[in-house]
Amino acid sequence: MSDCIFCRIVAGEIPCRKVYEDDDMLAFHDISPMRPVHVLVIPKKHIASLTAATPEDAPTLGRMLAKASEIAVTAGSADGFRLIINTGRVGHQEVPHLHLHIVGGPDPVGPMLKPI
Ligand code: AMP
Ligand code: ZN
């Protein structure tokens, strides 16, 4: 997907601060961090959102989850962290390439959402 910013990062056309890479996934620091630790983990394959993922993507998604835990600790969130996958319009997904946010740092990230 040549017009997808995250596919362009995977292709090396746009720079990133890489944290981890293997055949199936790439992790890099978010360009606008919201917490001291804010890393994105993406599949190298273009998957528009979690709702577009298929059963054949499950092994990669599972590995991304496991790797995210390792990355969080290495990046400076050894005492816990939060994983977020914004999905679609209601989820306020801005980049239409599936990505996992790892957010954390030394201090608690705060409540998940405000009560309705
Ligand atoms: P979301 O709202 O879940 O789609 O979040 C997209 C995230 O991608 C935001 O936190 C952005 O700061 C981040 N982002 C956008 N462009 C880049 C980029 N070139 N490098 C790193 N992070 C980016
Ligand atoms: Zn893409």
Coordinates of C-alpha atoms and ligand atoms in Angstrom, one line a residue:
M1 CA 0.0 0.0 0.0
S2 CA 2.1 2.9 -1.3
D3 CA -0.2 5.5 0.2
C4 CA -0.1 4.0 3.7
I5 CA 2.2 5.8 6.1
F6 CA 3.0 2.7 8.1
C7 CA 3.6 0.6 5.0
R8 CA 6.0 3.3 3.9
I9 CA 7.8 3.0 7.2
V10 CA 8.0 -0.8 6.7
A11 CA 9.5 -0.2 3.3
G12 CA 12.1 2.2 4.7
E13 CA 10.7 5.2 2.7
I14 CA 9.9 7.1 5.9
P15 CA 12.3 7.0 8.9
C16 CA 11.3 5.7 12.3
R17 CA 13.0 5.2 15.6
K18 CA 13.0 1.4 15.4
V19 CA 12.7 -0.7 18.6
Y20 CA 12.3 -4.2 17.2
E21 CA 11.9 -5.9 13.8
D22 CA 11.5 -9.4 12.5
D23 CA 9.9 -11.0 9.4
D24 CA 6.3 -10.2 10.4
M25 CA 6.3 -7.1 12.6
L26 CA 8.0 -3.8 13.3
A27 CA 8.0 -1.7 16.5
F28 CA 9.0 1.9 16.6
H29 CA 8.6 5.0 18.9
D30 CA 5.4 7.0 18.4
I31 CA 6.3 10.3 16.8
S32 CA 4.0 12.2 19.3
P33 CA 4.5 10.3 22.5
M34 CA 1.7 10.6 25.1
R35 CA 3.7 8.9 27.9
P36 CA 7.5 8.4 28.5
V37 CA 7.1 5.0 26.9
H38 CA 5.0 5.1 23.7
V39 CA 5.9 2.5 21.2
L40 CA 3.8 1.3 18.2
V41 CA 3.9 -2.4 17.1
I42 CA 2.6 -3.1 13.6
P43 CA 2.3 -6.1 11.3
K44 CA 4.5 -5.7 8.2
K45 CA 1.5 -6.9 6.2
H46 CA -1.0 -4.1 5.5
I47 CA -4.1 -4.9 7.6
A48 CA -6.3 -1.8 7.7
S49 CA -7.7 -2.4 11.2
L50 CA -8.4 -5.1 13.7
T51 CA -11.7 -5.7 12.0
A52 CA -9.9 -6.5 8.8
A53 CA -7.7 -9.1 10.4
T54 CA -8.4 -12.7 9.3
P55 CA -7.7 -16.0 11.1
E56 CA -4.5 -16.4 9.1
D57 CA -3.3 -13.2 10.8
A58 CA -3.8 -14.7 14.3
P59 CA -0.3 -16.1 14.8
T60 CA 1.3 -12.7 13.9
L61 CA -1.1 -10.9 16.2
G62 CA -0.4 -13.3 19.0
R63 CA 3.4 -12.8 18.6
M64 CA 2.9 -9.0 18.5
L65 CA 1.1 -9.2 21.9
A66 CA 3.9 -11.3 23.4
K67 CA 6.6 -9.1 22.0
A68 CA 4.8 -6.0 23.2
S69 CA 5.2 -7.1 26.8
E70 CA 9.0 -7.6 26.3
I71 CA 9.3 -4.2 24.5
A72 CA 7.5 -2.4 27.3
V73 CA 9.9 -3.7 29.9
T74 CA 13.0 -3.0 27.8
A75 CA 11.7 0.5 26.9
G76 CA 11.2 1.5 30.5
S77 CA 7.9 0.3 31.7
A78 CA 8.9 -2.6 33.9
D79 CA 6.2 -2.1 36.4
G80 CA 3.3 -2.4 34.0
F81 CA 1.9 -0.7 30.9
R82 CA -1.2 -0.4 28.8
L83 CA -1.8 -1.8 25.3
I84 CA -4.3 0.0 23.1
I85 CA -5.7 -0.8 19.6
N86 CA -7.8 2.0 18.3
T87 CA -10.2 0.6 15.8
G88 CA -12.3 2.5 13.2
R89 CA -14.3 5.7 13.6
V90 CA -15.6 5.0 17.1
G91 CA -12.2 3.9 18.2
H92 CA -10.6 7.1 16.9
Q93 CA -8.2 5.2 14.6
E94 CA -6.2 7.8 12.7
V95 CA -3.8 5.6 10.7
P96 CA -5.5 2.8 8.8
H97 CA -2.9 0.2 9.3
L98 CA -3.4 -2.0 12.3
H99 CA -1.1 -1.0 15.2
L100 CA -0.8 -1.7 18.9
H101 CA 0.1 1.2 21.2
I102 CA 2.3 0.4 24.2
V103 CA 2.0 3.2 26.7
G104 CA 3.7 3.4 30.0
G105 CA 6.7 4.6 31.9
P106 CA 7.6 5.0 35.6
D107 CA 4.2 6.3 36.6
P108 CA 0.6 5.0 36.2
V109 CA -0.9 6.0 32.9
G110 CA -4.2 7.0 34.6
P111 CA -7.7 5.6 34.3
M112 CA -8.7 3.8 31.2
L113 CA -11.6 6.1 30.3
K114 CA -13.8 8.6 32.1
P115 CA -17.1 7.1 33.2
I116 CA -20.1 7.9 31.0
Ligands
AMP1 P1 -4.2 6.0 16.1 O1 -5.1 7.1 16.5 O2 -4.4 4.8 17.0 O3 -4.4 5.6 14.6 O4 -2.7 6.4 16.3 C1 -1.8 6.7 15.3 C2 -0.5 7.0 15.9 O5 0.5 7.0 15.0 C3 -0.5 8.4 16.6 O6 -0.2 8.2 18.0 C4 0.6 9.1 15.9 O7 1.4 10.0 16.7 C5 1.4 8.0 15.3 N1 2.2 8.3 14.1 C6 1.7 8.9 13.0 N2 2.7 9.0 12.1 C7 3.8 8.5 12.6 C8 5.1 8.3 12.2 N3 5.6 8.7 11.0 N4 6.0 7.8 13.0 C9 5.6 7.3 14.3 N5 4.4 7.5 14.7 C10 3.5 8.0 13.9
ZN2 ZN -0.2 -0.2 5.5

